[in-house]
PDB file of C-alpha atoms and ligand atoms in Angstrom:
ATOM      1  CA  MET A  54      -1.339  10.685  19.751  1.00 69.00           C
ATOM      2  CA  GLY A  55      -0.268  12.773  23.310  1.00 72.00           C
ATOM      3  CA  CYS A  56      -3.350  12.858  24.864  1.00 81.00           C
ATOM      4  CA  PRO A  57      -4.209  13.471  28.512  1.00 81.00           C
ATOM      5  CA  GLU A  58      -5.685   9.885  29.543  1.00 83.00           C
ATOM      6  CA  GLY A  59      -8.824   9.412  30.254  1.00 88.00           C
ATOM      7  CA  ASP A  60      -9.797   6.037  27.623  1.00 92.00           C
ATOM      8  CA  ASP A  61     -13.337   4.250  27.424  1.00 94.00           C
ATOM      9  CA  LEU A  62     -12.804   0.628  27.856  1.00 95.00           C
ATOM     10  CA  VAL A  63     -15.000  -0.910  23.571  1.00 94.00           C
ATOM     11  CA  LEU A  64     -14.765  -4.889  23.123  1.00 95.00           C
ATOM     12  CA  VAL A  65     -12.426  -7.080  24.829  1.00 95.00           C
ATOM     13  CA  GLY A  66     -11.340  -9.313  22.073  1.00 93.00           C
ATOM     14  CA  ARG A  67      -8.546 -12.508  21.655  1.00 92.00           C
ATOM     15  CA  ASP A  68      -6.392 -14.004  19.781  1.00 91.00           C
ATOM     16  CA  ARG A  69      -8.726 -15.079  16.471  1.00 88.00           C
ATOM     17  CA  LEU A  70      -6.085 -16.042  14.349  1.00 86.00           C
ATOM     18  CA  HIS A  71      -3.633 -18.550  16.153  1.00 86.00           C
ATOM     19  CA  ASP A  72      -5.466 -18.539  18.691  1.00 84.00           C
ATOM     20  CA  LEU A  73      -3.013 -17.960  20.627  1.00 88.00           C
ATOM     21  CA  PRO A  74      -3.439 -16.168  25.072  1.00 88.00           C
ATOM     22  CA  GLY A  75      -4.442 -13.540  26.187  1.00 89.00           C
ATOM     23  CA  GLU A  76      -7.178 -11.244  26.580  1.00 92.00           C
ATOM     24  CA  PHE A  77      -7.227  -7.700  24.579  1.00 94.00           C
ATOM     25  CA  PRO A  78      -9.061  -4.879  24.847  1.00 95.00           C
ATOM     26  CA  VAL A  79      -9.424  -2.040  22.678  1.00 95.00           C
ATOM     27  CA  VAL A  80     -10.695   1.570  24.046  1.00 95.00           C
ATOM     28  CA  ARG A  81     -10.820   4.574  23.101  1.00 95.00           C
ATOM     29  CA  CYS A  82      -9.704   7.938  24.188  1.00 95.00           C
ATOM     30  CA  GLN A  83     -12.288   9.981  25.296  1.00 93.00           C
ATOM     31  CA  HIS A  84      -9.714  13.454  24.391  1.00 92.00           C
ATOM     32  CA  CYS A  85      -9.382  12.564  19.869  1.00 91.00           C
ATOM     33  CA  GLY A  86     -11.215   8.984  19.742  1.00 93.00           C
ATOM     34  CA  LEU A  87      -8.399   7.395  19.217  1.00 94.00           C
ATOM     35  CA  MET A  88      -9.577   3.544  19.522  1.00 95.00           C
ATOM     36  CA  ARG A  89      -6.231   0.867  20.583  1.00 94.00           C
ATOM     37  CA  THR A  90      -5.511  -2.369  22.462  1.00 94.00           C
ATOM     38  CA  ASN A  91      -4.911  -1.117  25.539  1.00 91.00           C
ATOM     39  CA  PRO A  92      -3.013  -2.937  27.461  1.00 88.00           C
ATOM     40  CA  ARG A  93      -0.789  -4.277  24.671  1.00 89.00           C
ATOM     41  CA  PRO A  94       2.016  -7.088  24.271  1.00 86.00           C
ATOM     42  CA  THR A  95       4.792  -4.502  24.599  1.00 87.00           C
ATOM     43  CA  SER A  96       7.403  -3.789  21.165  1.00 82.00           C
ATOM     44  CA  GLU A  97       9.968  -6.411  22.998  1.00 81.00           C
ATOM     45  CA  THR A  98       6.647  -9.674  23.773  1.00 83.00           C
ATOM     46  CA  ILE A  99       4.424  -9.210  20.073  1.00 83.00           C
ATOM     47  CA  GLY A 100       7.038 -10.967  17.670  1.00 81.00           C
ATOM     48  CA  PHE A 101       5.058 -14.138  19.944  1.00 81.00           C
ATOM     49  CA  TYR A 102       1.639 -13.347  17.519  1.00 82.00           C
ATOM     50  CA  TYR A 103       3.736 -13.589  14.914  1.00 79.00           C
ATOM     51  CA  PRO A 104       4.413 -16.904  14.025  1.00 74.00           C
ATOM     52  CA  ASP A 105       6.537 -17.534  11.014  1.00 67.00           C
ATOM     53  CA  ASP A 106       3.918 -19.468   9.319  1.00 66.00           C
ATOM     54  CA  TYR A 107       1.813 -16.152   9.999  1.00 67.00           C
ATOM     55  CA  GLY A 108      -0.157 -14.713   7.008  1.00 61.00           C
ATOM     56  CA  PRO A 109       0.568 -11.989   5.094  1.00 58.00           C
ATOM     57  CA  TYR A 110       4.452 -13.515   5.080  1.00 53.00           C
ATOM     58  CA  GLN A 111       3.471 -16.073   3.195  1.00 51.00           C
ATOM     59  CA  GLY A 112       0.600 -14.365   0.810  1.00 49.00           C
ATOM     60  CA  THR A 113       3.421 -12.274  -0.133  1.00 53.00           C
ATOM     61  CA  GLN A 114       5.862 -15.231  -1.437  1.00 55.00           C
ATOM     62  CA  VAL A 115       6.994 -14.815  -5.385  1.00 56.00           C
ATOM     63  CA  THR A 116       8.079 -17.342  -7.374  1.00 55.00           C
ATOM     64  CA  ASN A 117      10.133 -17.207 -10.545  1.00 56.00           C
ATOM     65  CA  SER A 118       7.745 -19.048 -12.485  1.00 60.00           C
ATOM     66  CA  ARG A 119       5.703 -19.282 -15.764  1.00 64.00           C
ATOM     67  CA  TRP A 120       2.853 -19.852 -13.825  1.00 62.00           C
ATOM     68  CA  TYR A 121       3.492 -16.305 -11.754  1.00 60.00           C
ATOM     69  CA  SER A 122       3.474 -14.425 -14.967  1.00 66.00           C
ATOM     70  CA  ILE A 123       0.220 -16.340 -16.330  1.00 66.00           C
ATOM     71  CA  SER A 124      -1.507 -15.716 -12.487  1.00 62.00           C
ATOM     72  CA  GLN A 125      -0.139 -12.175 -12.370  1.00 62.00           C
ATOM     73  CA  MET A 126      -1.867 -10.869 -15.528  1.00 67.00           C
ATOM     74  CA  LEU A 127      -5.042 -13.192 -14.407  1.00 66.00           C
ATOM     75  CA  ARG A 128      -4.714 -11.745 -11.041  1.00 63.00           C
ATOM     76  CA  LYS A 129      -4.572  -8.061 -13.095  1.00 65.00           C
ATOM     77  CA  PHE A 130      -8.180  -8.795 -14.799  1.00 65.00           C
ATOM     78  CA  VAL A 131     -10.025  -9.770 -11.341  1.00 64.00           C
ATOM     79  CA  ASN A 132      -8.285  -6.412  -9.993  1.00 63.00           C
ATOM     80  CA  VAL A 133     -10.245  -4.197 -12.209  1.00 62.00           C
ATOM     81  CA  ILE A 134     -13.176  -5.777 -10.711  1.00 60.00           C
ATOM     82  CA  LEU A 135     -12.469  -6.028  -7.066  1.00 60.00           C
ATOM     83  CA  PRO A 136      -8.900  -3.446  -7.237  1.00 58.00           C
ATOM     84  CA  THR A 137      -5.852  -4.261  -4.925  1.00 56.00           C
ATOM     85  CA  HIS A 138      -3.636  -1.390  -3.441  1.00 57.00           C
ATOM     86  CA  ALA A 139      -1.058  -1.034  -6.913  1.00 54.00           C
ATOM     87  CA  CYS A 140      -4.361   0.461  -9.166  1.00 58.00           C
ATOM     88  CA  LEU A 141      -5.333   3.483  -6.609  1.00 68.00           C
ATOM     89  CA  LEU A 142      -2.505   4.235  -6.337  1.00 80.00           C
ATOM     90  CA  PRO A 143      -1.919   7.993  -8.899  1.00 79.00           C
ATOM     91  CA  ASP A 144      -0.554   7.769 -12.010  1.00 82.00           C
ATOM     92  CA  LEU A 145       2.678   8.458 -11.529  1.00 89.00           C
ATOM     93  CA  THR A 146       6.379   8.596 -12.999  1.00 92.00           C
ATOM     94  CA  ALA A 147       8.574   6.245 -11.362  1.00 93.00           C
ATOM     95  CA  GLY A 148      10.728   6.845  -9.048  1.00 96.00           C
ATOM     96  CA  ARG A 149      12.118   6.159  -6.244  1.00 98.00           C
ATOM     97  CA  MET A 150       9.723   3.909  -3.411  1.00 98.00           C
ATOM     98  CA  LEU A 151       9.931   3.197  -0.303  1.00 98.00           C
ATOM     99  CA  GLU A 152       7.749  -0.144   1.063  1.00 97.00           C
ATOM    100  CA  VAL A 153       7.474  -0.300   4.608  1.00 97.00           C
ATOM    101  CA  GLY A 154       6.521  -3.451   5.606  1.00 94.00           C
ATOM    102  CA  CYS A 155       6.982  -5.050   1.934  1.00 95.00           C
ATOM    103  CA  ALA A 156       7.014  -8.667   3.514  1.00 91.00           C
ATOM    104  CA  SER A 157       8.532 -11.929   1.149  1.00 91.00           C
ATOM    105  CA  GLY A 158       8.615  -8.948  -1.395  1.00 94.00           C
ATOM    106  CA  LYS A 159       5.179  -9.026  -3.607  1.00 92.00           C
ATOM    107  CA  PHE A 160       4.441  -5.206  -3.910  1.00 93.00           C
ATOM    108  CA  LEU A 161       8.062  -4.393  -3.905  1.00 96.00           C
ATOM    109  CA  HIS A 162       8.305  -6.559  -7.378  1.00 94.00           C
ATOM    110  CA  GLU A 163       6.024  -5.498  -9.176  1.00 91.00           C
ATOM    111  CA  MET A 164       6.537  -1.755  -8.112  1.00 94.00           C
ATOM    112  CA  ALA A 165      10.635  -3.136  -9.638  1.00 96.00           C
ATOM    113  CA  ARG A 166       9.205  -4.471 -12.481  1.00 94.00           C
ATOM    114  CA  LYS A 167       7.012  -0.581 -13.950  1.00 92.00           C
ATOM    115  CA  GLY A 168      10.551   1.114 -13.601  1.00 95.00           C
ATOM    116  CA  TRP A 169      10.398   1.761  -9.711  1.00 97.00           C
ATOM    117  CA  GLN A 170      14.007   1.900  -7.287  1.00 97.00           C
ATOM    118  CA  VAL A 171      12.346   0.667  -4.244  1.00 98.00           C
ATOM    119  CA  HIS A 172      13.361  -0.363  -0.066  1.00 98.00           C
ATOM    120  CA  GLY A 173      11.812  -1.703   1.788  1.00 97.00           C
ATOM    121  CA  ILE A 174      12.227  -2.707   5.564  1.00 97.00           C
ATOM    122  CA  GLU A 175      10.507  -5.057   7.406  1.00 95.00           C
ATOM    123  CA  PHE A 176       9.844  -6.553  11.087  1.00 89.00           C
ATOM    124  CA  SER A 177      10.326 -10.186  10.058  1.00 87.00           C
ATOM    125  CA  ASP A 178      14.325 -11.848   9.366  1.00 90.00           C
ATOM    126  CA  SER A 179      12.510 -14.304   7.711  1.00 89.00           C
ATOM    127  CA  ALA A 180       9.845 -12.514   5.274  1.00 90.00           C
ATOM    128  CA  ALA A 181      12.302 -10.455   5.133  1.00 94.00           C
ATOM    129  CA  ALA A 182      14.729 -12.895   3.408  1.00 95.00           C
ATOM    130  CA  SER A 183      12.639 -13.693   1.109  1.00 93.00           C
ATOM    131  CA  ALA A 184      12.685 -10.435   0.105  1.00 94.00           C
ATOM    132  CA  ARG A 185      16.051  -9.682  -0.374  1.00 96.00           C
ATOM    133  CA  LEU A 186      16.332 -13.241  -2.290  1.00 95.00           C
ATOM    134  CA  LEU A 187      14.197 -11.161  -4.740  1.00 94.00           C
ATOM    135  CA  GLY A 188      17.330  -9.005  -4.877  1.00 95.00           C
ATOM    136  CA  TYR A 189      15.973  -5.426  -3.523  1.00 97.00           C
ATOM    137  CA  PRO A 190      17.047  -4.213  -0.684  1.00 97.00           C
ATOM    138  CA  VAL A 191      15.703  -4.532   2.701  1.00 97.00           C
ATOM    139  CA  THR A 192      16.530  -3.411   6.477  1.00 96.00           C
ATOM    140  CA  THR A 193      15.251  -5.611   8.804  1.00 95.00           C
ATOM    141  CA  GLY A 194      14.044  -3.787  12.305  1.00 92.00           C
ATOM    142  CA  GLN A 195      10.422  -1.348  13.161  1.00 90.00           C
ATOM    143  CA  VAL A 196      10.257   2.342  11.067  1.00 92.00           C
ATOM    144  CA  GLU A 197      10.403   3.649  14.326  1.00 88.00           C
ATOM    145  CA  SER A 198      14.330   2.901  15.045  1.00 90.00           C
ATOM    146  CA  VAL A 199      15.210   2.350  11.232  1.00 93.00           C
ATOM    147  CA  ALA A 200      18.079   4.741  11.022  1.00 93.00           C
ATOM    148  CA  ASP A 201      17.392   7.146   8.547  1.00 94.00           C
ATOM    149  CA  PHE A 202      18.242   6.919   4.244  1.00 94.00           C
ATOM    150  CA  GLU A 203      20.033   9.255   2.252  1.00 91.00           C
ATOM    151  CA  GLU A 204      18.982   9.543  -0.202  1.00 96.00           C
ATOM    152  CA  PRO A 205      14.320  10.989   0.066  1.00 97.00           C
ATOM    153  CA  PHE A 206      11.687   9.017  -2.064  1.00 98.00           C
ATOM    154  CA  ASP A 207       9.168   9.648  -4.052  1.00 97.00           C
ATOM    155  CA  LEU A 208       6.418   7.506  -3.042  1.00 97.00           C
ATOM    156  CA  VAL A 209       6.128   5.629   0.734  1.00 97.00           C
ATOM    157  CA  VAL A 210       3.227   3.137   1.003  1.00 96.00           C
ATOM    158  CA  GLY A 211       2.907   0.662   3.669  1.00 95.00           C
ATOM    159  CA  TRP A 212      -0.118  -1.918   3.007  1.00 93.00           C
ATOM    160  CA  MET A 213      -1.440  -2.516   5.906  1.00 91.00           C
ATOM    161  CA  VAL A 214       0.671  -2.034   8.814  1.00 93.00           C
ATOM    162  CA  ILE A 215      -0.377   1.040  10.519  1.00 95.00           C
ATOM    163  CA  GLU A 216      -2.110  -0.355  12.291  1.00 95.00           C
ATOM    164  CA  HIS A 217       0.394  -2.854  13.440  1.00 93.00           C
ATOM    165  CA  LEU A 218       2.925   0.984  14.982  1.00 93.00           C
ATOM    166  CA  HIS A 219       3.462   0.738  19.005  1.00 91.00           C
ATOM    167  CA  HIS A 220       4.050   4.401  17.734  1.00 92.00           C
ATOM    168  CA  PRO A 221       1.856   4.863  15.167  1.00 94.00           C
ATOM    169  CA  VAL A 222       3.012   9.516  14.963  1.00 94.00           C
ATOM    170  CA  GLU A 223       5.461   9.118  15.610  1.00 94.00           C
ATOM    171  CA  ALA A 224       6.712   6.717  12.171  1.00 96.00           C
ATOM    172  CA  LEU A 225       4.971   8.541  10.529  1.00 97.00           C
ATOM    173  CA  THR A 226       6.173  11.497  11.370  1.00 97.00           C
ATOM    174  CA  LYS A 227       9.520   9.439  10.044  1.00 97.00           C
ATOM    175  CA  LEU A 228       8.254   8.958   6.608  1.00 98.00           C
ATOM    176  CA  TYR A 229       7.177  12.416   6.061  1.00 98.00           C
ATOM    177  CA  ASN A 230      10.872  13.402   6.867  1.00 97.00           C
ATOM    178  CA  TRP A 231      11.691  10.759   4.287  1.00 98.00           C
ATOM    179  CA  THR A 232       9.976  11.683   1.375  1.00 98.00           C
ATOM    180  CA  ARG A 233      10.454  14.589  -0.959  1.00 97.00           C
ATOM    181  CA  SER A 234       8.490  17.688  -0.557  1.00 97.00           C
ATOM    182  CA  GLY A 235       5.910  16.792  -3.277  1.00 96.00           C
ATOM    183  CA  GLY A 236       5.823  13.650  -2.770  1.00 96.00           C
ATOM    184  CA  TRP A 237       3.388  10.964  -1.670  1.00 96.00           C
ATOM    185  CA  LEU A 238       2.382   8.115   1.568  1.00 97.00           C
ATOM    186  CA  ALA A 239      -0.230   6.128   0.492  1.00 96.00           C
ATOM    187  CA  ILE A 240      -0.943   3.208   3.199  1.00 95.00           C
ATOM    188  CA  SER A 241      -4.325   0.987   4.181  1.00 93.00           C
ATOM    189  CA  VAL A 242      -5.745   0.096   7.189  1.00 94.00           C
ATOM    190  CA  PRO A 243      -8.538  -0.865   8.392  1.00 94.00           C
ATOM    191  CA  ASN A 244     -12.159   0.478   8.797  1.00 95.00           C
ATOM    192  CA  ALA A 245     -13.101   0.520  11.781  1.00 95.00           C
ATOM    193  CA  GLY A 246     -16.116   3.059  11.236  1.00 94.00           C
ATOM    194  CA  SER A 247     -17.779   1.249   9.427  1.00 92.00           C
ATOM    195  CA  ALA A 248     -21.013  -0.305  10.238  1.00 90.00           C
ATOM    196  CA  GLU A 249     -19.467  -3.987  10.176  1.00 90.00           C
ATOM    197  CA  PHE A 250     -17.381  -2.887  13.536  1.00 92.00           C
ATOM    198  CA  ARG A 251     -20.014  -2.137  15.753  1.00 92.00           C
ATOM    199  CA  ILE A 252     -22.463  -4.815  14.512  1.00 92.00           C
ATOM    200  CA  PHE A 253     -19.761  -7.500  14.807  1.00 92.00           C
ATOM    201  CA  LYS A 254     -17.881  -6.238  17.701  1.00 92.00           C
ATOM    202  CA  GLU A 255     -14.937  -8.655  19.612  1.00 92.00           C
ATOM    203  CA  ASN A 256     -15.865 -10.848  16.165  1.00 92.00           C
ATOM    204  CA  TRP A 257     -15.459  -8.209  13.213  1.00 93.00           C
ATOM    205  CA  TYR A 258     -12.304 -10.639  11.769  1.00 92.00           C
ATOM    206  CA  ALA A 259     -10.357  -7.051  11.517  1.00 91.00           C
ATOM    207  CA  LEU A 260     -10.340  -6.751  14.666  1.00 91.00           C
ATOM    208  CA  HIS A 261      -6.969  -8.692  14.339  1.00 92.00           C
ATOM    209  CA  LEU A 262      -5.681  -9.079  17.617  1.00 92.00           C
ATOM    210  CA  PRO A 263      -3.009  -8.259  19.244  1.00 91.00           C
ATOM    211  CA  ALA A 264      -1.427  -7.762  16.477  1.00 91.00           C
ATOM    212  CA  HIS A 265      -3.490  -4.850  15.672  1.00 94.00           C
ATOM    213  CA  LEU A 266      -2.088  -1.666  17.932  1.00 95.00           C
ATOM    214  CA  SER A 267      -4.758   1.029  16.536  1.00 96.00           C
ATOM    215  CA  HIS A 268      -7.728   0.733  15.290  1.00 97.00           C
ATOM    216  CA  PHE A 269      -9.056   3.774  12.958  1.00 97.00           C
ATOM    217  CA  THR A 270     -11.660   5.862  11.608  1.00 97.00           C
ATOM    218  CA  PRO A 271     -11.041   8.010   8.814  1.00 96.00           C
ATOM    219  CA  GLU A 272     -11.663  10.875  11.315  1.00 96.00           C
ATOM    220  CA  THR A 273      -8.985   9.691  13.413  1.00 96.00           C
ATOM    221  CA  MET A 274      -6.555   8.695  10.093  1.00 96.00           C
ATOM    222  CA  ARG A 275      -7.386  12.018   9.731  1.00 96.00           C
ATOM    223  CA  LYS A 276      -6.447  13.195  12.732  1.00 96.00           C
ATOM    224  CA  MET A 277      -3.415  10.747  13.138  1.00 95.00           C
ATOM    225  CA  LEU A 278      -1.529  12.362   9.376  1.00 97.00           C
ATOM    226  CA  THR A 279      -1.833  16.285   9.874  1.00 96.00           C
ATOM    227  CA  ALA A 280      -0.122  15.934  13.293  1.00 95.00           C
ATOM    228  CA  ALA A 281       2.965  13.914  11.211  1.00 96.00           C
ATOM    229  CA  GLY A 282       3.080  16.709   8.959  1.00 97.00           C
ATOM    230  CA  TRP A 283       0.778  14.880   6.080  1.00 98.00           C
ATOM    231  CA  SER A 284      -2.158  16.625   3.654  1.00 97.00           C
ATOM    232  CA  VAL A 285      -4.325  13.894   2.963  1.00 96.00           C
ATOM    233  CA  GLU A 286      -5.991  14.333  -0.495  1.00 94.00           C
ATOM    234  CA  ARG A 287      -8.666  11.465  -0.425  1.00 90.00           C
ATOM    235  CA  ILE A 288      -9.591   8.470   1.879  1.00 91.00           C
ATOM    236  CA  GLN A 289     -11.216   5.589  -0.381  1.00 89.00           C
ATOM    237  CA  HIS A 290     -12.905   2.689   0.512  1.00 86.00           C
ATOM    238  CA  GLN A 291     -11.823  -0.747  -1.337  1.00 82.00           C
ATOM    239  CA  ARG A 292     -14.219  -3.083  -3.189  1.00 79.00           C
ATOM    240  CA  THR A 293     -14.441  -5.462  -0.453  1.00 79.00           C
ATOM    241  CA  LEU A 294     -16.476  -7.820   1.522  1.00 81.00           C
ATOM    242  CA  THR A 295     -13.684 -10.035   2.611  1.00 83.00           C
ATOM    243  CA  ASN A 296     -13.920  -8.410   6.411  1.00 85.00           C
ATOM    244  CA  LEU A 297     -18.621  -9.072   6.517  1.00 84.00           C
ATOM    245  CA  ILE A 298     -18.333 -12.232   5.376  1.00 86.00           C
ATOM    246  CA  MET A 299     -14.859 -12.767   7.603  1.00 87.00           C
ATOM    247  CA  SER A 300     -16.400 -12.517  10.489  1.00 86.00           C
ATOM    248  CA  ALA A 301     -20.151 -13.839   9.722  1.00 87.00           C
ATOM    249  CA  ASN A 302     -18.470 -17.103  10.129  1.00 87.00           C
ATOM    250  CA  TYR A 303     -16.734 -15.679  13.208  1.00 87.00           C
ATOM    251  CA  TRP A 304     -19.759 -14.467  14.792  1.00 89.00           C
ATOM    252  CA  VAL A 305     -20.957 -18.239  13.822  1.00 85.00           C
ATOM    253  CA  ALA A 306     -17.881 -19.882  15.112  1.00 88.00           C
ATOM    254  CA  GLU A 307     -18.839 -18.485  18.387  1.00 86.00           C
ATOM    255  CA  ARG A 308     -22.654 -18.620  18.501  1.00 88.00           C
ATOM    256  CA  PHE A 309     -22.423 -22.253  16.865  1.00 86.00           C
ATOM    257  CA  PRO A 310     -19.420 -23.959  17.327  1.00 87.00           C
ATOM    258  CA  ASP A 311     -19.176 -27.542  15.484  1.00 85.00           C
ATOM    259  CA  SER A 312     -22.339 -26.795  14.461  1.00 87.00           C
ATOM    260  CA  PHE A 313     -23.214 -27.880  10.535  1.00 87.00           C
ATOM    261  CA  LEU A 314     -23.728 -23.445  10.148  1.00 87.00           C
ATOM    262  CA  SER A 315     -20.571 -23.113  11.618  1.00 84.00           C
ATOM    263  CA  LYS A 316     -18.370 -25.663   8.816  1.00 88.00           C
ATOM    264  CA  MET A 317     -20.279 -24.249   6.105  1.00 85.00           C
ATOM    265  CA  THR A 318     -19.383 -20.880   7.672  1.00 84.00           C
ATOM    266  CA  GLY A 319     -16.152 -21.916   7.749  1.00 85.00           C
ATOM    267  CA  TRP A 320     -15.982 -23.391   3.961  1.00 86.00           C
ATOM    268  CA  ILE A 321     -17.393 -19.986   2.469  1.00 81.00           C
ATOM    269  CA  ALA A 322     -14.830 -18.349   4.756  1.00 81.00           C
ATOM    270  CA  LYS A 323     -12.176 -20.353   2.643  1.00 83.00           C
ATOM    271  CA  LYS A 324     -13.633 -19.781  -1.111  1.00 79.00           C
ATOM    272  CA  GLN A 325     -14.758 -15.457   0.286  1.00 76.00           C
ATOM    273  CA  ARG A 326     -12.827 -14.252  -2.785  1.00 76.00           C
ATOM    274  CA  TYR A 327     -15.173 -15.726  -5.365  1.00 78.00           C
ATOM    275  CA  LEU A 328     -18.432 -14.757  -2.963  1.00 78.00           C
ATOM    276  CA  ASN A 329     -16.919 -11.526  -3.129  1.00 75.00           C
ATOM    277  CA  LEU A 330     -16.790 -11.471  -6.858  1.00 76.00           C
ATOM    278  CA  ALA A 331     -20.413 -12.377  -6.828  1.00 77.00           C
ATOM    279  CA  LEU A 332     -22.128  -9.924  -4.490  1.00 80.00           C
ATOM    280  CA  TYR A 333     -19.793  -7.000  -6.471  1.00 79.00           C
ATOM    281  CA  PRO A 334     -22.931  -4.897  -6.639  1.00 82.00           C
ATOM    282  CA  LEU A 335     -22.916  -5.094  -2.454  1.00 83.00           C
ATOM    283  CA  SER A 336     -19.593  -4.010  -2.033  1.00 78.00           C
ATOM    284  CA  THR A 337     -19.752  -1.164  -5.070  1.00 82.00           C
ATOM    285  CA  LEU A 338     -22.770  -0.502  -2.535  1.00 86.00           C
ATOM    286  CA  LEU A 339     -21.328  -0.150   0.404  1.00 83.00           C
ATOM    287  CA  SER A 340     -18.065   1.877  -0.234  1.00 82.00           C
ATOM    288  CA  PHE A 341     -19.443   4.669  -1.984  1.00 85.00           C
ATOM    289  CA  PHE A 342     -21.166   5.303   1.607  1.00 86.00           C
ATOM    290  CA  GLY A 343     -17.923   4.135   2.719  1.00 84.00           C
ATOM    291  CA  GLN A 344     -18.436   1.222   5.322  1.00 84.00           C
ATOM    292  CA  THR A 345     -16.909  -1.148   4.590  1.00 86.00           C
ATOM    293  CA  GLY A 346     -13.410  -2.721   6.421  1.00 86.00           C
ATOM    294  CA  ARG A 347     -10.791  -1.437   4.134  1.00 89.00           C
ATOM    295  CA  MET A 348      -9.551   2.284   3.706  1.00 92.00           C
ATOM    296  CA  THR A 349      -6.349   3.127   1.215  1.00 92.00           C
ATOM    297  CA  VAL A 350      -5.425   6.520   2.414  1.00 94.00           C
ATOM    298  CA  LEU A 351      -3.081   9.120  -0.344  1.00 94.00           C
ATOM    299  CA  ALA A 352      -1.451  12.217   1.420  1.00 96.00           C
ATOM    300  CA  ARG A 353       1.394  14.222  -0.022  1.00 97.00           C
ATOM    301  CA  LYS A 354       4.341  16.075   1.565  1.00 97.00           C
ATOM    302  CA  PRO A 355       3.059  19.708   1.038  1.00 94.00           C
ATOM    303  CA  GLU A 356       6.113  21.768  -1.372  1.00 90.00           C
TER     304      GLU A 356
HETATM  305 ZN1  LIG B 453      -6.068  10.295  21.755  1.00 90.07          ZN
END
């Protein structure tokens, strides 16, 4: 955040999602406490770590079948128990929405169905093309460098995206300038302030190196938003144990490679959504104490 030099080494990790080469240190700024991946791939070379089969690009594809509607209904039911992003939004009248990192357009689609006029920004050409096929305008590029919008937005969202940006304060300032006075910002990021981060360290699932460049805690997230002009309204800790289950799987795989135990935890990791449901009381408790691996932050541009 424009701090003078001075970082402490927190851990050194690698790419666990695709097993691509490289070792990546995570450091903590001695001044503001922000944790960053440093050294890190540049904005020119980072694309290498986002292959086309990158998970989030796939999971957000929309199909127009009857099954899609049925699965959406089922999902709504599950969402009451395991809230996703949309459920965490304040109750707003439909207006103009911008989604940063819209991937293949699933959330744009959801909001458009509710009457929102939606626009997306997406870094990946192929994911942006999928979202455009659904009929939504999508600007390809990085938030920090795309051209300004003419009309302001009532709501800007970014689901698990700010941690991927090379210049988060600049990006959040840009989003601030694109929002009308009184408009909302809703973002979700991993919570590196949780106990699971300190327990699992380089095995923490949400580290996602080297794609994640910042590793926020509620405090550093608050500082960064304030620096960009936003006023933080609330920080919600999502009721999910995904990180915990996946991190335990990484830990076992590292300690006991190719063992029966690691095969078992690998299988559990694939079915983690069900385990998450079964352990709902535990995730509610952890969320209450701010200890789950993901947080959603709501901020507002002052009137
Ligand atoms: Zn700093």
